[in-house]
Coordinates of C-alpha atoms and ligand atoms in Angstrom, one line a residue:
M1 CA -75.0 -41.8 -35.9
Y2 CA -78.5 -41.8 -37.1
T3 CA -80.7 -44.2 -38.9
A4 CA -81.4 -43.6 -42.6
I5 CA -83.5 -45.4 -45.2
G6 CA -83.0 -45.7 -48.9
Y7 CA -83.0 -48.0 -51.9
A8 CA -79.9 -50.1 -52.6
A9 CA -78.7 -53.0 -54.7
Q10 CA -77.2 -55.9 -52.7
S11 CA -75.5 -57.4 -55.8
A12 CA -75.0 -56.8 -59.5
T13 CA -78.0 -58.9 -60.4
A14 CA -80.4 -57.8 -57.6
P15 CA -83.0 -55.1 -58.2
L16 CA -82.9 -52.1 -55.9
A17 CA -84.8 -52.6 -52.7
P18 CA -85.4 -50.7 -49.4
M19 CA -82.6 -50.8 -46.9
T20 CA -82.1 -49.3 -43.4
F21 CA -78.5 -48.2 -42.6
N22 CA -76.6 -45.6 -40.5
R23 CA -75.4 -42.2 -41.5
R24 CA -72.5 -40.7 -39.5
S25 CA -73.2 -37.8 -37.1
P26 CA -71.9 -34.6 -38.7
R27 CA -68.1 -34.0 -38.3
P28 CA -67.0 -30.4 -37.5
D29 CA -67.1 -29.5 -41.2
D30 CA -70.2 -31.6 -42.2
V31 CA -73.7 -30.6 -43.2
A32 CA -76.5 -33.1 -42.6
I33 CA -79.2 -32.9 -45.3
E34 CA -82.8 -34.1 -45.5
I35 CA -83.1 -35.2 -49.2
L36 CA -86.1 -33.9 -51.0
Y37 CA -85.3 -35.0 -54.6
C38 CA -82.7 -37.1 -56.3
G39 CA -82.2 -37.3 -60.1
V40 CA -81.6 -40.7 -61.7
C41 CA -78.5 -40.8 -63.8
H42 CA -77.3 -43.5 -66.3
S43 CA -74.2 -43.9 -64.1
D44 CA -76.5 -45.2 -61.4
I45 CA -77.5 -48.1 -63.6
H46 CA -73.9 -48.9 -64.7
Q47 CA -72.8 -48.9 -61.0
A48 CA -75.8 -50.8 -59.5
R49 CA -75.1 -53.5 -62.1
N50 CA -71.3 -53.3 -61.8
E51 CA -70.9 -52.6 -65.5
W52 CA -67.7 -50.6 -64.8
G53 CA -66.3 -53.3 -62.5
I54 CA -65.8 -51.0 -59.5
A55 CA -69.1 -51.4 -57.6
V56 CA -69.1 -52.0 -53.9
Y57 CA -72.3 -53.5 -52.3
P58 CA -74.6 -52.7 -50.8
L59 CA -74.7 -50.0 -53.5
M60 CA -77.0 -47.0 -53.0
P61 CA -77.0 -44.8 -56.1
G62 CA -77.9 -41.2 -56.5
H63 CA -75.7 -38.2 -57.2
E64 CA -78.2 -35.5 -58.2
I65 CA -79.3 -34.6 -54.7
V66 CA -81.4 -31.6 -53.5
G67 CA -82.5 -31.1 -50.0
K68 CA -82.7 -29.0 -46.8
V69 CA -80.0 -28.6 -44.2
T70 CA -81.0 -30.2 -40.9
E71 CA -77.8 -30.0 -38.9
V72 CA -74.3 -28.5 -39.2
G73 CA -71.0 -29.2 -37.6
A74 CA -69.2 -26.7 -35.3
N75 CA -66.9 -25.3 -38.0
V76 CA -69.5 -25.0 -40.8
S77 CA -69.7 -21.5 -42.2
K78 CA -71.1 -21.9 -45.7
H79 CA -74.5 -23.3 -44.9
K80 CA -77.0 -23.1 -42.1
V81 CA -80.0 -25.2 -40.9
G82 CA -82.9 -24.7 -43.3
D83 CA -80.9 -23.8 -46.3
L84 CA -81.8 -25.5 -49.6
V85 CA -78.7 -27.2 -50.9
G86 CA -77.4 -29.7 -53.5
V87 CA -74.8 -32.5 -53.6
G88 CA -73.5 -33.8 -56.9
C89 CA -71.1 -36.6 -57.9
M90 CA -68.4 -36.0 -55.3
V91 CA -68.4 -35.7 -51.6
D92 CA -64.6 -35.3 -50.9
S93 CA -61.2 -35.1 -52.5
C94 CA -57.6 -34.7 -51.2
R95 CA -58.0 -30.9 -51.1
H96 CA -54.3 -30.2 -51.6
C97 CA -53.2 -31.5 -55.0
E98 CA -52.8 -29.3 -58.1
A99 CA -56.3 -30.2 -59.3
C100 CA -58.0 -29.5 -56.0
A101 CA -56.1 -26.3 -55.6
A102 CA -57.4 -25.2 -59.0
D103 CA -61.0 -26.0 -58.0
L104 CA -61.0 -29.0 -60.2
E105 CA -61.8 -31.6 -57.6
Q106 CA -63.1 -34.0 -60.2
Y107 CA -59.6 -34.4 -61.4
C108 CA -58.1 -34.8 -57.9
L109 CA -54.7 -36.6 -58.4
E110 CA -55.6 -39.0 -55.6
G111 CA -59.1 -39.5 -57.0
P112 CA -62.2 -37.8 -55.6
T113 CA -64.5 -39.6 -53.2
L114 CA -67.6 -40.2 -55.2
T115 CA -71.1 -39.8 -53.7
Y116 CA -71.6 -43.5 -53.6
A117 CA -69.7 -46.7 -53.6
T118 CA -66.3 -45.1 -52.7
P119 CA -64.5 -45.4 -49.3
D120 CA -64.9 -42.4 -47.1
R121 CA -61.4 -40.7 -46.7
I122 CA -61.7 -40.7 -42.9
D123 CA -63.4 -43.9 -41.7
G124 CA -63.2 -46.0 -44.8
S125 CA -66.9 -46.7 -44.9
N126 CA -68.6 -47.2 -48.2
T127 CA -70.3 -44.0 -49.4
M128 CA -74.1 -44.2 -49.9
G129 CA -75.8 -42.0 -52.4
G130 CA -79.0 -40.0 -52.7
Y131 CA -81.7 -42.6 -53.1
S132 CA -82.3 -42.0 -49.4
N133 CA -84.0 -39.7 -46.9
S134 CA -80.7 -38.1 -45.7
I135 CA -77.0 -37.6 -46.4
V136 CA -74.1 -36.1 -44.5
V137 CA -71.4 -34.3 -46.6
S138 CA -68.5 -32.0 -45.9
E139 CA -69.6 -28.4 -46.5
H140 CA -67.1 -27.8 -49.3
F141 CA -69.0 -30.3 -51.4
V142 CA -72.4 -28.8 -50.7
V143 CA -73.7 -26.1 -53.1
R144 CA -76.5 -23.6 -52.6
I145 CA -79.7 -24.0 -54.7
P146 CA -80.7 -20.5 -55.9
E147 CA -84.2 -19.5 -54.8
K148 CA -85.5 -19.1 -58.3
L149 CA -85.0 -22.7 -59.3
D150 CA -87.6 -25.4 -59.1
L151 CA -86.1 -27.8 -56.6
A152 CA -86.9 -31.1 -58.4
A153 CA -85.9 -29.8 -61.8
A154 CA -82.7 -28.4 -60.3
A155 CA -81.5 -31.9 -59.2
P156 CA -80.2 -33.1 -62.6
I157 CA -78.1 -29.9 -63.0
L158 CA -75.8 -31.4 -60.4
C159 CA -74.6 -34.1 -62.9
A160 CA -76.2 -33.8 -66.3
G161 CA -76.1 -30.0 -66.1
I162 CA -72.5 -29.5 -64.9
T163 CA -71.2 -32.2 -67.2
T164 CA -72.4 -30.3 -70.3
Y165 CA -71.8 -26.8 -69.0
S166 CA -68.2 -27.2 -67.9
P167 CA -66.7 -28.1 -71.3
L168 CA -68.7 -25.4 -73.1
K169 CA -67.3 -22.9 -70.5
H170 CA -63.8 -24.3 -70.6
Y171 CA -63.5 -24.0 -74.3
G172 CA -65.0 -20.5 -74.3
V173 CA -68.1 -21.0 -76.3
K174 CA -69.4 -17.5 -77.2
A175 CA -72.0 -15.6 -79.2
G176 CA -71.9 -16.6 -82.9
D177 CA -70.1 -19.9 -82.4
K178 CA -71.5 -22.9 -84.2
V179 CA -72.0 -25.7 -81.7
G180 CA -73.2 -29.2 -82.6
V181 CA -74.8 -31.4 -79.9
L182 CA -74.6 -35.1 -80.4
G183 CA -77.6 -36.9 -78.8
M184 CA -80.6 -35.5 -77.0
G185 CA -80.9 -37.4 -73.7
G186 CA -80.5 -36.0 -70.2
L187 CA -77.1 -34.5 -71.1
G188 CA -77.8 -33.5 -74.7
H189 CA -81.0 -31.5 -74.0
M190 CA -79.1 -29.5 -71.3
G191 CA -76.2 -29.0 -73.7
I192 CA -78.6 -27.4 -76.2
K193 CA -79.9 -25.1 -73.6
F194 CA -76.5 -24.0 -72.3
A195 CA -75.0 -23.5 -75.8
K196 CA -78.0 -21.5 -76.8
A197 CA -77.8 -19.3 -73.6
M198 CA -74.1 -18.7 -74.3
G199 CA -75.2 -17.2 -77.7
A200 CA -74.2 -20.0 -79.9
E201 CA -76.0 -21.2 -83.1
V202 CA -76.9 -24.7 -82.0
T203 CA -77.5 -27.8 -84.1
L204 CA -78.7 -31.2 -82.8
F205 CA -77.3 -34.3 -84.5
T206 CA -79.8 -37.1 -84.1
R207 CA -80.4 -40.5 -85.8
S208 CA -84.2 -39.9 -86.0
A209 CA -85.7 -37.1 -88.0
S210 CA -88.7 -37.3 -85.7
K211 CA -86.8 -35.5 -83.0
A212 CA -86.5 -32.3 -85.1
E213 CA -89.5 -30.5 -83.7
E214 CA -88.6 -31.4 -80.1
A215 CA -85.0 -30.3 -80.6
R216 CA -86.3 -26.9 -81.7
R217 CA -88.5 -26.7 -78.7
Q218 CA -85.3 -27.2 -76.6
G219 CA -83.7 -24.3 -78.4
A220 CA -81.8 -25.9 -81.3
D221 CA -81.6 -23.8 -84.4
H222 CA -81.0 -26.7 -86.8
V223 CA -81.2 -30.5 -86.9
I224 CA -78.9 -32.9 -88.8
V225 CA -80.0 -36.5 -89.2
S226 CA -76.7 -38.2 -88.7
T227 CA -77.7 -41.3 -90.6
D228 CA -78.3 -39.2 -93.7
A229 CA -74.9 -39.1 -95.5
E230 CA -76.0 -36.1 -97.7
Q231 CA -76.8 -34.0 -94.6
M232 CA -73.5 -34.9 -92.9
K233 CA -71.6 -34.1 -96.1
A234 CA -73.3 -30.7 -96.4
A235 CA -72.1 -29.8 -92.9
A236 CA -68.4 -30.5 -93.7
G237 CA -66.1 -27.9 -92.1
H238 CA -69.0 -26.1 -90.4
F239 CA -68.8 -26.4 -86.6
D240 CA -66.5 -24.7 -84.0
F241 CA -67.4 -27.3 -81.3
L242 CA -69.1 -30.6 -81.0
L243 CA -70.5 -31.6 -77.6
D244 CA -70.7 -35.4 -77.9
T245 CA -73.1 -36.9 -75.3
I246 CA -73.6 -40.3 -76.9
P247 CA -72.9 -42.9 -74.2
V248 CA -72.2 -45.9 -76.5
Q249 CA -69.5 -46.5 -79.1
H250 CA -70.0 -44.7 -82.3
D251 CA -67.9 -43.7 -85.3
L252 CA -66.4 -40.2 -84.6
N253 CA -65.0 -39.7 -88.1
P254 CA -68.1 -38.4 -89.9
Y255 CA -68.6 -36.0 -87.0
L256 CA -65.0 -34.8 -87.0
E257 CA -65.4 -33.9 -90.7
T258 CA -68.1 -31.5 -89.8
L259 CA -65.7 -29.4 -87.7
R260 CA -63.9 -26.4 -89.2
F261 CA -60.1 -26.2 -88.7
D262 CA -59.2 -25.8 -85.1
G263 CA -62.6 -27.2 -84.2
V264 CA -63.0 -29.2 -80.9
H265 CA -64.9 -32.5 -80.5
I266 CA -65.7 -32.9 -76.8
L267 CA -66.6 -36.3 -75.4
V268 CA -68.7 -36.3 -72.2
G269 CA -70.8 -39.5 -72.5
L270 CA -68.3 -42.2 -73.5
I271 CA -66.1 -44.1 -71.1
E272 CA -65.1 -46.9 -73.5
P273 CA -62.5 -47.4 -76.2
I274 CA -63.2 -45.4 -79.3
D275 CA -64.3 -47.9 -81.9
P276 CA -64.1 -47.7 -84.9
A277 CA -60.7 -45.9 -84.6
V278 CA -60.3 -42.2 -85.3
H279 CA -58.5 -41.6 -88.6
A280 CA -55.7 -39.3 -87.6
A281 CA -56.0 -37.3 -90.9
N282 CA -59.4 -36.0 -89.5
L283 CA -57.4 -34.3 -86.8
V284 CA -54.0 -33.6 -88.4
M285 CA -55.2 -32.0 -91.6
K286 CA -57.3 -29.4 -89.9
R287 CA -55.6 -29.1 -86.5
R288 CA -58.7 -30.4 -84.9
V289 CA -58.9 -31.4 -81.3
L290 CA -60.5 -34.5 -79.8
A291 CA -61.1 -33.8 -76.1
G292 CA -62.9 -35.2 -73.1
S293 CA -64.4 -33.7 -70.0
L294 CA -65.7 -35.0 -66.6
I295 CA -68.5 -33.3 -64.6
G296 CA -67.1 -30.0 -63.1
G297 CA -65.5 -28.7 -59.9
I298 CA -67.5 -27.6 -56.9
A299 CA -67.1 -23.8 -57.6
E300 CA -68.2 -24.4 -61.2
T301 CA -71.2 -26.5 -60.0
Q302 CA -72.3 -23.5 -58.0
E303 CA -71.7 -21.3 -61.1
V304 CA -73.9 -23.5 -63.3
L305 CA -76.7 -23.4 -60.8
D306 CA -76.5 -19.6 -60.7
F307 CA -76.3 -19.6 -64.5
C308 CA -79.5 -21.7 -64.7
A309 CA -81.3 -19.3 -62.3
E310 CA -80.1 -16.3 -64.3
H311 CA -81.1 -17.7 -67.7
D312 CA -84.2 -19.6 -66.6
I313 CA -82.8 -23.0 -67.5
S314 CA -84.0 -26.2 -66.0
C315 CA -84.0 -29.8 -66.8
D316 CA -87.1 -31.4 -68.2
I317 CA -88.0 -34.1 -65.7
E318 CA -90.5 -36.9 -65.0
M319 CA -91.2 -37.3 -61.3
L320 CA -90.7 -40.8 -59.9
D321 CA -92.1 -42.7 -57.0
I322 CA -89.1 -44.5 -55.6
K323 CA -90.8 -47.9 -55.5
N324 CA -90.8 -47.8 -59.3
I325 CA -87.1 -47.2 -59.6
N326 CA -86.4 -50.6 -61.2
Q327 CA -88.9 -50.0 -64.0
A328 CA -87.5 -46.6 -64.4
Y329 CA -84.1 -48.1 -65.1
E330 CA -85.6 -50.3 -67.9
R331 CA -87.3 -47.2 -69.4
M332 CA -84.1 -45.3 -69.3
I333 CA -82.3 -48.1 -71.1
A334 CA -85.0 -48.0 -73.7
G335 CA -84.6 -44.3 -74.1
D336 CA -88.1 -43.7 -72.8
V337 CA -87.8 -40.7 -70.6
K338 CA -88.0 -36.9 -71.3
Y339 CA -85.3 -36.3 -70.1
R340 CA -84.5 -37.2 -66.5
F341 CA -86.3 -39.1 -63.8
V342 CA -86.3 -37.4 -60.5
I343 CA -87.2 -39.3 -57.4
D344 CA -89.7 -37.5 -55.1
M345 CA -88.3 -38.5 -51.8
A346 CA -91.6 -38.0 -50.1
T347 CA -92.5 -41.3 -51.7
L348 CA -89.8 -43.1 -49.6
K349 CA -91.8 -42.5 -46.4
A350 CA -94.9 -44.2 -47.9
Ligands
ZN1 ZN1 -74.5 -38.7 -63.2
ZN2 ZN1 -56.8 -33.6 -54.9

């Protein structure tokens, strides 16, 4: 075992604060990583405050981890000391079920082991995330960071990036397709970049007209103000795909009407009941599909990192001193970040 430091919440109402704890010594298939950067995801806030009811304390968030390999177990072949690597939302899974066998560990039938607040499959200890100076993870769940990528800006690709890339890939978005992206936060701005790089004609749906210029800077071809009924009506039957990154309940019906027949509306941001209800006619009458998608598998996480290197895509980030993490949470809740905070772990030493 070795001693690690990090920021954790001790209860649902406590702010994050420094904590010293133990990380395990690497098992034969483990990689030990010195964490250099860690992105701050909205899930971190939900979990730290137990808003999903599944938190385990102390809770150390962080699942957009980039760092350098410091030690490897005897059987490790994928990574070596000194390699620049990443860890996303999962650190283990059953590895034998149908989903795991298909490289879709996020849908593991036994449930994947999440990077934080989940019992380790071997010793039962509570996993601790990336708001820390180190982490120890089985090599299968560690990905390679391509040299071309900026390390800090690469961190959010491990959650925000893969979450938006995976469904676009799964549904086969291709050149000429018309893709609508709902919302332009951490997920949405990556969705715009990916859809554009796949050759699609991309439209941002936003509530505020003021975001139009910024959306175009991100690569969107068009902007629809979703609160403008006329603009929504004019888009009826237009889109092949909608990538819905809105994390709060919203009426899907006006969006579904903008899909052509066979169009697919993909939810990636909402983990709550759909309210108001979807009118089935909006699906039935045009054979439309309402779908959901969760992050992506490990092989696909490597694929999205390589895709980002190839297409010069990175996340727009604001660097964060870890001592300001609680204020950063408040700013995220207020929508006041473009588009992802990334903790510079060098500030943890100070
Ligand atoms: Zn996340
Ligand atoms: Zn499995």
